Amino acid sequence: MAKVINGGLDALKVALSCMVLAVHCGFLGGNGTLLGYQLNSGIFRITVPVFFLISGYYLYHSLQRDPHSIKLWLRRAVTLYVFWMILYAPFYITPATFEGLRGAIALIKHWVIGFFHLWYVIAMIGGGVMIYLLRHQSNRTLLCLTLLLYCTGAVLQYMRAYYEIPVPLLQHINNNDYVGRNFLFVAFPLMTLGFLIARNRLQEKITTGQTLTLFLFGCALVLAEATLHYQLQQDSLRKLNFDCMLSILIAAPALFLLPLRHVIEGHSLIPAKLSAAIYYLHPLLLILLIGIGFEESTSTAWIVLALTLPASALLILTSRRLRFVL
């Protein structure tokens, strides 16, 4: 039986990748304006969680067909990660990298946590391994573990902005993004939600009206939480964003369920590949533009998008021969 392509979901993925691009380019003032913060650190923060949900959903179906498919899944994910980490190496490998132990540790750290946007891939790998190891656990156990880990990550991220840990070393450690944003506190919980949605066929048990209501309610909560964070950090020179906002736990699954409720059959893999190409390529073009004098702004976002689309087309063509690039 041929695999049905969910065209609606692939279209959503393209839109989500464009939102990630907008966040990285400082769309509408980035975190410096209320509207910019509400979008870049609010609504657009739903994007990566939805990607994790999608990964967990399809990982479930893959493991159902063949439990040994995890080997192929891991091989593809690791190859993808290695390729893009090598491609971006010029931006994190400097002369200091080769000067003693500190440089070596910094290099290892980059590969363990991922360069810039590539944290998503290494986190997905870790989350996938955890799901495989825990796949036989009950729905209740997995859901409790999901809530515990995600909320722990959220608390750690909130603490960065609103609470100073009395122990300086612990405070210094928690100031790093990767402490609360990693495979354990973000990827695994969200991938597990996608896994549970697939296992329980939730899209068949919830109505379109309920899904849409949940999505709108979730978006309202995300906007409210983002607005609150902006106001609480009003006097801060650098307003922090939060990848583990609690409100995302409602908005992201609801958004993911919408194209699952009404499957629009697709006839091409190009939209899915376009989404991946935009995600992986746009930081390269952004970094190059900033290097020649551009600043993060709305206009820069449009320029990066305009450059990324034809570059993505070339990458998609390349992927026909070199499948590991996407």
mmCIF file of C-alpha atoms in Angstrom:
data_model
loop_
_atom_site.group_PDB
_atom_site.id
_atom_site.type_symbol
_atom_site.label_atom_id
_atom_site.label_comp_id
_atom_site.label_asym_id
_atom_site.label_seq_id
_atom_site.Cartn_x
_atom_site.Cartn_y
_atom_site.Cartn_z
ATOM 1 C CA MET A 1 0.000 0.000 0.000
ATOM 2 C CA ALA A 2 1.454 3.352 -1.062
ATOM 3 C CA LYS A 3 2.128 5.859 1.649
ATOM 4 C CA VAL A 4 -0.314 8.769 1.615
ATOM 5 C CA ILE A 5 1.370 12.165 1.589
ATOM 6 C CA ASN A 6 -0.319 14.629 3.950
ATOM 7 C CA GLY A 7 -0.170 17.749 1.792
ATOM 8 C CA GLY A 8 -1.742 19.937 4.456
ATOM 9 C CA LEU A 9 0.871 18.929 7.006
ATOM 10 C CA ASP A 10 3.687 19.535 4.514
ATOM 11 C CA ALA A 11 2.299 23.001 3.749
ATOM 12 C CA LEU A 12 2.184 23.711 7.484
ATOM 13 C CA LYS A 13 5.840 22.651 7.774
ATOM 14 C CA VAL A 14 6.848 25.144 5.076
ATOM 15 C CA ALA A 15 5.020 27.926 6.941
ATOM 16 C CA LEU A 16 6.665 26.895 10.210
ATOM 17 C CA SER A 17 10.150 26.973 8.655
ATOM 18 C CA CYS A 18 9.452 30.500 7.382
ATOM 19 C CA MET A 19 8.484 31.475 10.935
ATOM 20 C CA VAL A 20 11.791 30.106 12.242
ATOM 21 C CA LEU A 21 13.544 32.226 9.615
ATOM 22 C CA ALA A 22 11.602 35.288 10.779
ATOM 23 C CA VAL A 23 12.603 34.684 14.405
ATOM 24 C CA HIS A 24 16.298 34.441 13.556
ATOM 25 C CA CYS A 25 16.143 37.607 11.436
ATOM 26 C CA GLY A 26 14.522 39.772 14.114
ATOM 27 C CA PHE A 27 11.217 40.208 12.273
ATOM 28 C CA LEU A 28 9.252 43.342 13.295
ATOM 29 C CA GLY A 29 11.946 44.438 15.723
ATOM 30 C CA GLY A 30 12.587 41.028 17.242
ATOM 31 C CA ASN A 31 12.350 41.078 21.018
ATOM 32 C CA GLY A 32 12.782 44.845 21.103
ATOM 33 C CA THR A 33 9.125 45.708 20.449
ATOM 34 C CA LEU A 34 5.922 44.366 21.974
ATOM 35 C CA LEU A 35 4.540 43.122 18.656
ATOM 36 C CA GLY A 36 7.898 41.677 17.701
ATOM 37 C CA TYR A 37 8.155 39.870 21.030
ATOM 38 C CA GLN A 38 4.585 38.576 20.796
ATOM 39 C CA LEU A 39 5.416 37.037 17.425
ATOM 40 C CA ASN A 40 9.088 36.024 17.674
ATOM 41 C CA SER A 41 8.991 34.940 21.313
ATOM 42 C CA GLY A 42 5.304 34.049 21.309
ATOM 43 C CA ILE A 43 3.355 32.672 18.356
ATOM 44 C CA PHE A 44 6.428 31.738 16.290
ATOM 45 C CA ARG A 45 7.799 29.695 19.220
ATOM 46 C CA ILE A 46 5.153 27.081 18.436
ATOM 47 C CA THR A 47 7.157 26.068 15.349
ATOM 48 C CA VAL A 48 9.913 23.795 16.681
ATOM 49 C CA PRO A 49 7.575 22.039 19.158
ATOM 50 C CA VAL A 50 5.324 21.135 16.225
ATOM 51 C CA PHE A 51 8.340 19.738 14.362
ATOM 52 C CA PHE A 52 9.102 17.551 17.382
ATOM 53 C CA LEU A 53 5.465 16.409 17.543
ATOM 54 C CA ILE A 54 5.614 15.442 13.874
ATOM 55 C CA SER A 55 8.842 13.489 14.428
ATOM 56 C CA GLY A 56 7.356 11.573 17.367
ATOM 57 C CA TYR A 57 4.152 10.848 15.458
ATOM 58 C CA TYR A 58 5.909 9.311 12.475
ATOM 59 C CA LEU A 59 8.469 7.542 14.648
ATOM 60 C CA TYR A 60 5.590 5.655 16.272
ATOM 61 C CA HIS A 61 4.279 4.471 12.910
ATOM 62 C CA SER A 62 7.781 3.508 11.796
ATOM 63 C CA LEU A 63 8.355 1.431 14.942
ATOM 64 C CA GLN A 64 4.947 -0.195 14.560
ATOM 65 C CA ARG A 65 5.826 -1.395 11.079
ATOM 66 C CA ASP A 66 9.279 -2.584 12.117
ATOM 67 C CA PRO A 67 10.860 -2.132 15.571
ATOM 68 C CA HIS A 68 14.287 -2.445 13.943
ATOM 69 C CA SER A 69 13.586 0.632 11.798
ATOM 70 C CA ILE A 70 15.085 2.696 14.615
ATOM 71 C CA LYS A 71 18.498 1.787 13.174
ATOM 72 C CA LEU A 72 17.678 3.336 9.813
ATOM 73 C CA TRP A 73 16.015 6.323 11.526
ATOM 74 C CA LEU A 74 19.110 6.916 13.658
ATOM 75 C CA ARG A 75 21.496 6.479 10.759
ATOM 76 C CA ARG A 76 19.624 9.045 8.675
ATOM 77 C CA ALA A 77 19.345 11.522 11.554
ATOM 78 C CA VAL A 78 23.022 11.217 12.534
ATOM 79 C CA THR A 79 24.165 11.526 8.911
ATOM 80 C CA LEU A 80 22.003 14.624 8.482
ATOM 81 C CA TYR A 81 23.436 16.134 11.663
ATOM 82 C CA VAL A 82 27.051 15.403 10.729
ATOM 83 C CA PHE A 83 26.597 16.862 7.236
ATOM 84 C CA TRP A 84 25.149 20.171 8.445
ATOM 85 C CA MET A 85 27.558 20.478 11.369
ATOM 86 C CA ILE A 86 30.451 20.102 8.926
ATOM 87 C CA LEU A 87 28.877 22.643 6.563
ATOM 88 C CA TYR A 88 28.568 25.198 9.385
ATOM 89 C CA ALA A 89 32.006 24.353 10.849
ATOM 90 C CA PRO A 90 33.665 27.570 9.565
ATOM 91 C CA PHE A 91 31.365 29.542 11.868
ATOM 92 C CA TYR A 92 32.278 27.777 15.096
ATOM 93 C CA ILE A 93 35.796 26.543 14.419
ATOM 94 C CA THR A 94 38.300 29.369 14.929
ATOM 95 C CA PRO A 95 42.069 29.538 15.489
ATOM 96 C CA ALA A 96 41.321 29.378 19.222
ATOM 97 C CA THR A 97 39.815 25.920 18.680
ATOM 98 C CA PHE A 98 43.312 24.538 18.169
ATOM 99 C CA GLU A 99 44.879 26.305 21.133
ATOM 100 C CA GLY A 100 44.905 23.918 24.061
ATOM 101 C CA LEU A 101 42.287 22.081 26.047
ATOM 102 C CA ARG A 102 39.764 24.925 26.190
ATOM 103 C CA GLY A 103 39.465 25.031 22.412
ATOM 104 C CA ALA A 104 38.972 21.262 22.207
ATOM 105 C CA ILE A 105 36.278 21.389 24.897
ATOM 106 C CA ALA A 106 34.483 24.199 23.042
ATOM 107 C CA LEU A 107 34.502 22.128 19.852
ATOM 108 C CA ILE A 108 33.137 19.057 21.628
ATOM 109 C CA LYS A 109 30.479 21.234 23.260
ATOM 110 C CA HIS A 110 29.337 22.492 19.863
ATOM 111 C CA TRP A 111 28.917 18.939 18.602
ATOM 112 C CA VAL A 112 27.112 17.784 21.740
ATOM 113 C CA ILE A 113 24.563 20.626 21.835
ATOM 114 C CA GLY A 114 24.472 21.593 18.151
ATOM 115 C CA PHE A 115 25.447 24.802 16.376
ATOM 116 C CA PHE A 116 22.698 27.436 16.414
ATOM 117 C CA HIS A 117 19.560 25.909 14.814
ATOM 118 C CA LEU A 118 21.100 22.435 14.619
ATOM 119 C CA TRP A 119 20.323 21.901 18.311
ATOM 120 C CA TYR A 120 16.983 20.658 16.979
ATOM 121 C CA VAL A 121 18.573 17.713 15.153
ATOM 122 C CA ILE A 122 20.793 16.482 17.989
ATOM 123 C CA ALA A 123 17.899 16.927 20.428
ATOM 124 C CA MET A 124 15.623 14.949 18.109
ATOM 125 C CA ILE A 125 18.177 12.127 18.024
ATOM 126 C CA GLY A 126 18.313 11.988 21.819
ATOM 127 C CA GLY A 127 14.536 12.197 22.092
ATOM 128 C CA GLY A 128 14.093 9.414 19.554
ATOM 129 C CA VAL A 129 16.454 7.098 21.424
ATOM 130 C CA MET A 130 14.564 7.728 24.678
ATOM 131 C CA ILE A 131 11.218 7.008 23.013
ATOM 132 C CA TYR A 132 12.566 3.755 21.609
ATOM 133 C CA LEU A 133 13.778 2.654 25.034
ATOM 134 C CA LEU A 134 10.479 3.604 26.709
ATOM 135 C CA ARG A 135 8.083 2.704 23.878
ATOM 136 C CA HIS A 136 6.401 -0.115 25.795
ATOM 137 C CA GLN A 137 5.498 2.058 28.785
ATOM 138 C CA SER A 138 1.849 2.876 29.405
ATOM 139 C CA ASN A 139 0.164 6.043 28.171
ATOM 140 C CA ARG A 140 -0.087 7.318 31.739
ATOM 141 C CA THR A 141 3.593 6.746 32.472
ATOM 142 C CA LEU A 142 4.707 8.451 29.254
ATOM 143 C CA LEU A 143 2.326 11.368 29.765
ATOM 144 C CA CYS A 144 3.451 11.909 33.374
ATOM 145 C CA LEU A 145 7.083 11.759 32.303
ATOM 146 C CA THR A 146 6.370 14.220 29.496
ATOM 147 C CA LEU A 147 4.733 16.747 31.806
ATOM 148 C CA LEU A 148 7.420 16.369 34.477
ATOM 149 C CA LEU A 149 10.342 16.866 32.093
ATOM 150 C CA TYR A 150 8.777 19.659 30.023
ATOM 151 C CA CYS A 151 7.718 21.602 33.114
ATOM 152 C CA THR A 152 11.206 21.152 34.587
ATOM 153 C CA GLY A 153 12.667 22.669 31.427
ATOM 154 C CA ALA A 154 10.157 25.515 31.604
ATOM 155 C CA VAL A 155 11.052 26.268 35.228
ATOM 156 C CA LEU A 156 14.776 26.282 34.402
ATOM 157 C CA GLN A 157 14.177 28.734 31.570
ATOM 158 C CA TYR A 158 11.930 30.979 33.657
ATOM 159 C CA MET A 159 14.579 31.022 36.378
ATOM 160 C CA ARG A 160 17.108 32.444 33.914
ATOM 161 C CA ALA A 161 15.038 35.598 33.694
ATOM 162 C CA TYR A 162 13.345 35.927 37.062
ATOM 163 C CA TYR A 163 15.365 34.167 39.738
ATOM 164 C CA GLU A 164 19.029 34.254 40.621
ATOM 165 C CA ILE A 165 20.284 30.967 42.040
ATOM 166 C CA PRO A 166 22.256 31.621 45.265
ATOM 167 C CA VAL A 167 25.073 29.335 44.099
ATOM 168 C CA PRO A 168 27.050 31.342 41.462
ATOM 169 C CA LEU A 169 28.236 28.246 39.594
ATOM 170 C CA LEU A 170 24.692 26.915 39.214
ATOM 171 C CA GLN A 171 23.483 30.339 38.104
ATOM 172 C CA HIS A 172 26.276 30.500 35.523
ATOM 173 C CA ILE A 173 25.343 27.057 34.205
ATOM 174 C CA ASN A 174 21.627 27.856 34.023
ATOM 175 C CA ASN A 175 22.344 31.027 32.034
ATOM 176 C CA ASN A 176 23.077 28.814 29.028
ATOM 177 C CA ASP A 177 20.200 28.125 26.625
ATOM 178 C CA TYR A 178 21.016 24.459 26.357
ATOM 179 C CA VAL A 179 20.365 23.726 30.056
ATOM 180 C CA GLY A 180 16.601 24.008 29.608
ATOM 181 C CA ARG A 181 16.500 23.492 25.835
ATOM 182 C CA ASN A 182 17.722 20.012 24.965
ATOM 183 C CA PHE A 183 16.657 16.461 24.173
ATOM 184 C CA LEU A 184 15.587 15.744 27.755
ATOM 185 C CA PHE A 185 13.405 18.754 28.549
ATOM 186 C CA VAL A 186 12.123 19.672 25.069
ATOM 187 C CA ALA A 187 12.595 17.046 22.368
ATOM 188 C CA PHE A 188 11.650 13.916 24.299
ATOM 189 C CA PRO A 189 8.501 15.354 25.941
ATOM 190 C CA LEU A 190 7.170 16.835 22.696
ATOM 191 C CA MET A 191 8.110 13.822 20.574
ATOM 192 C CA THR A 192 6.383 11.653 23.168
ATOM 193 C CA LEU A 193 3.205 13.713 22.789
ATOM 194 C CA GLY A 194 3.355 13.072 19.036
ATOM 195 C CA PHE A 195 4.024 9.392 19.764
ATOM 196 C CA LEU A 196 0.967 9.229 22.067
ATOM 197 C CA ILE A 197 -1.233 11.045 19.547
ATOM 198 C CA ALA A 198 -0.348 8.357 16.997
ATOM 199 C CA ARG A 199 -0.679 5.444 19.447
ATOM 200 C CA ASN A 200 -4.143 6.558 20.576
ATOM 201 C CA ARG A 201 -5.317 7.930 17.214
ATOM 202 C CA LEU A 202 -6.326 11.135 18.941
ATOM 203 C CA GLN A 203 -7.113 12.824 15.620
ATOM 204 C CA GLU A 204 -10.011 10.367 15.226
ATOM 205 C CA LYS A 205 -11.370 11.000 18.730
ATOM 206 C CA ILE A 206 -11.461 14.781 18.725
ATOM 207 C CA THR A 207 -13.713 16.898 16.519
ATOM 208 C CA THR A 208 -12.534 19.662 14.231
ATOM 209 C CA GLY A 209 -14.423 22.182 16.325
ATOM 210 C CA GLN A 210 -12.753 20.994 19.516
ATOM 211 C CA THR A 211 -9.334 21.060 17.855
ATOM 212 C CA LEU A 212 -9.837 24.553 16.488
ATOM 213 C CA THR A 213 -11.155 25.808 19.836
ATOM 214 C CA LEU A 214 -8.154 24.290 21.596
ATOM 215 C CA PHE A 215 -5.785 25.870 19.079
ATOM 216 C CA LEU A 216 -7.302 29.347 19.409
ATOM 217 C CA PHE A 217 -7.318 29.026 23.197
ATOM 218 C CA GLY A 218 -3.692 27.882 23.109
ATOM 219 C CA CYS A 219 -2.667 30.790 20.877
ATOM 220 C CA ALA A 220 -4.421 33.218 23.211
ATOM 221 C CA LEU A 221 -2.454 31.747 26.129
ATOM 222 C CA VAL A 222 0.818 31.975 24.168
ATOM 223 C CA LEU A 223 0.132 35.633 23.344
ATOM 224 C CA ALA A 224 -0.828 36.372 26.946
ATOM 225 C CA GLU A 225 2.290 34.649 28.286
ATOM 226 C CA ALA A 226 4.547 36.398 25.761
ATOM 227 C CA THR A 227 3.020 39.764 26.655
ATOM 228 C CA LEU A 228 3.562 39.050 30.351
ATOM 229 C CA HIS A 229 7.219 38.133 29.774
ATOM 230 C CA TYR A 230 7.730 41.309 27.743
ATOM 231 C CA GLN A 231 6.250 43.473 30.502
ATOM 232 C CA LEU A 232 8.215 41.708 33.256
ATOM 233 C CA GLN A 233 11.442 42.299 31.325
ATOM 234 C CA GLN A 234 10.569 45.870 30.390
ATOM 235 C CA ASP A 235 13.683 47.265 32.049
ATOM 236 C CA SER A 236 16.046 44.585 30.729
ATOM 237 C CA LEU A 237 18.525 45.539 28.018
ATOM 238 C CA ARG A 238 18.187 42.062 26.501
ATOM 239 C CA LYS A 239 14.784 40.444 26.746
ATOM 240 C CA LEU A 240 15.031 36.673 27.002
ATOM 241 C CA ASN A 241 12.767 34.292 25.136
ATOM 242 C CA PHE A 242 11.525 30.913 26.361
ATOM 243 C CA ASP A 243 11.459 27.731 24.284
ATOM 244 C CA CYS A 244 9.493 25.816 26.938
ATOM 245 C CA MET A 245 6.571 28.149 27.542
ATOM 246 C CA LEU A 246 3.862 26.221 29.358
ATOM 247 C CA SER A 247 1.189 27.572 27.008
ATOM 248 C CA ILE A 248 2.897 25.845 24.062
ATOM 249 C CA LEU A 249 1.798 22.490 25.496
ATOM 250 C CA ILE A 250 -1.733 23.399 24.403
ATOM 251 C CA ALA A 251 -1.160 25.391 21.224
ATOM 252 C CA ALA A 252 1.406 23.134 19.506
ATOM 253 C CA PRO A 253 -0.495 19.796 19.737
ATOM 254 C CA ALA A 254 -3.708 21.521 18.665
ATOM 255 C CA LEU A 255 -2.025 23.032 15.608
ATOM 256 C CA PHE A 256 -0.516 19.653 14.726
ATOM 257 C CA LEU A 257 -3.902 17.935 15.015
ATOM 258 C CA LEU A 258 -5.607 20.260 12.516
ATOM 259 C CA PRO A 259 -3.993 18.802 9.339
ATOM 260 C CA LEU A 260 -4.358 15.316 10.825
ATOM 261 C CA ARG A 261 -8.101 15.809 11.217
ATOM 262 C CA HIS A 262 -8.553 16.775 7.554
ATOM 263 C CA VAL A 263 -5.895 15.153 5.416
ATOM 264 C CA ILE A 264 -5.296 16.958 2.134
ATOM 265 C CA GLU A 265 -3.615 14.392 -0.058
ATOM 266 C CA GLY A 266 -0.336 15.594 -1.500
ATOM 267 C CA HIS A 267 1.269 14.422 -4.708
ATOM 268 C CA SER A 268 4.866 15.451 -4.168
ATOM 269 C CA LEU A 269 7.595 15.331 -1.524
ATOM 270 C CA ILE A 270 8.870 18.742 -2.603
ATOM 271 C CA PRO A 271 6.946 20.768 0.045
ATOM 272 C CA ALA A 272 8.367 18.576 2.830
ATOM 273 C CA LYS A 273 11.871 18.935 1.403
ATOM 274 C CA LEU A 274 11.362 22.675 0.931
ATOM 275 C CA SER A 275 10.502 23.009 4.608
ATOM 276 C CA ALA A 276 13.694 21.199 5.618
ATOM 277 C CA ALA A 277 15.811 23.159 3.138
ATOM 278 C CA ILE A 278 14.548 26.516 4.420
ATOM 279 C CA TYR A 279 15.209 25.461 8.003
ATOM 280 C CA TYR A 280 18.752 24.248 7.437
ATOM 281 C CA LEU A 281 19.884 26.849 4.879
ATOM 282 C CA HIS A 282 18.569 30.201 6.096
ATOM 283 C CA PRO A 283 21.086 30.740 8.942
ATOM 284 C CA LEU A 284 23.938 30.362 6.451
ATOM 285 C CA LEU A 285 22.558 33.174 4.310
ATOM 286 C CA LEU A 286 21.723 35.298 7.362
ATOM 287 C CA ILE A 287 25.251 34.939 8.762
ATOM 288 C CA LEU A 288 26.752 35.894 5.381
ATOM 289 C CA LEU A 289 24.504 38.974 5.098
ATOM 290 C CA ILE A 290 25.336 40.101 8.625
ATOM 291 C CA GLY A 291 28.999 39.632 7.741
ATOM 292 C CA ILE A 292 28.718 42.219 4.955
ATOM 293 C CA GLY A 293 26.933 44.786 7.091
ATOM 294 C CA PHE A 294 23.255 43.848 7.235
ATOM 295 C CA GLU A 295 21.434 43.990 10.563
ATOM 296 C CA GLU A 296 18.642 41.812 11.895
ATOM 297 C CA SER A 297 15.410 43.431 10.725
ATOM 298 C CA THR A 298 12.175 42.834 8.869
ATOM 299 C CA SER A 299 13.751 43.789 5.536
ATOM 300 C CA THR A 300 16.627 41.397 6.194
ATOM 301 C CA ALA A 301 14.100 38.647 6.862
ATOM 302 C CA TRP A 302 12.519 39.181 3.439
ATOM 303 C CA ILE A 303 15.936 39.245 1.758
ATOM 304 C CA VAL A 304 17.002 36.042 3.489
ATOM 305 C CA LEU A 305 13.736 34.378 2.441
ATOM 306 C CA ALA A 306 14.184 35.566 -1.145
ATOM 307 C CA LEU A 307 17.699 34.087 -1.217
ATOM 308 C CA THR A 308 16.766 30.928 0.632
ATOM 309 C CA LEU A 309 14.033 29.839 -1.789
ATOM 310 C CA PRO A 310 16.240 29.442 -4.890
ATOM 311 C CA ALA A 311 19.034 28.010 -2.740
ATOM 312 C CA SER A 312 16.515 25.502 -1.374
ATOM 313 C CA ALA A 313 15.547 24.496 -4.908
ATOM 314 C CA LEU A 314 19.196 23.708 -5.650
ATOM 315 C CA LEU A 315 19.480 21.757 -2.396
ATOM 316 C CA ILE A 316 16.360 19.743 -3.225
ATOM 317 C CA LEU A 317 17.854 18.848 -6.613
ATOM 318 C CA THR A 318 21.080 17.847 -4.865
ATOM 319 C CA SER A 319 19.125 15.639 -2.454
ATOM 320 C CA ARG A 320 18.044 13.442 -5.336
ATOM 321 C CA ARG A 321 21.600 12.132 -5.537
ATOM 322 C CA LEU A 322 22.757 12.860 -2.010
ATOM 323 C CA ARG A 323 19.771 11.920 0.148
ATOM 324 C CA PHE A 324 21.560 12.709 3.412
ATOM 325 C CA VAL A 325 21.473 16.497 2.842
ATOM 326 C CA LEU A 326 17.744 16.709 3.670
#
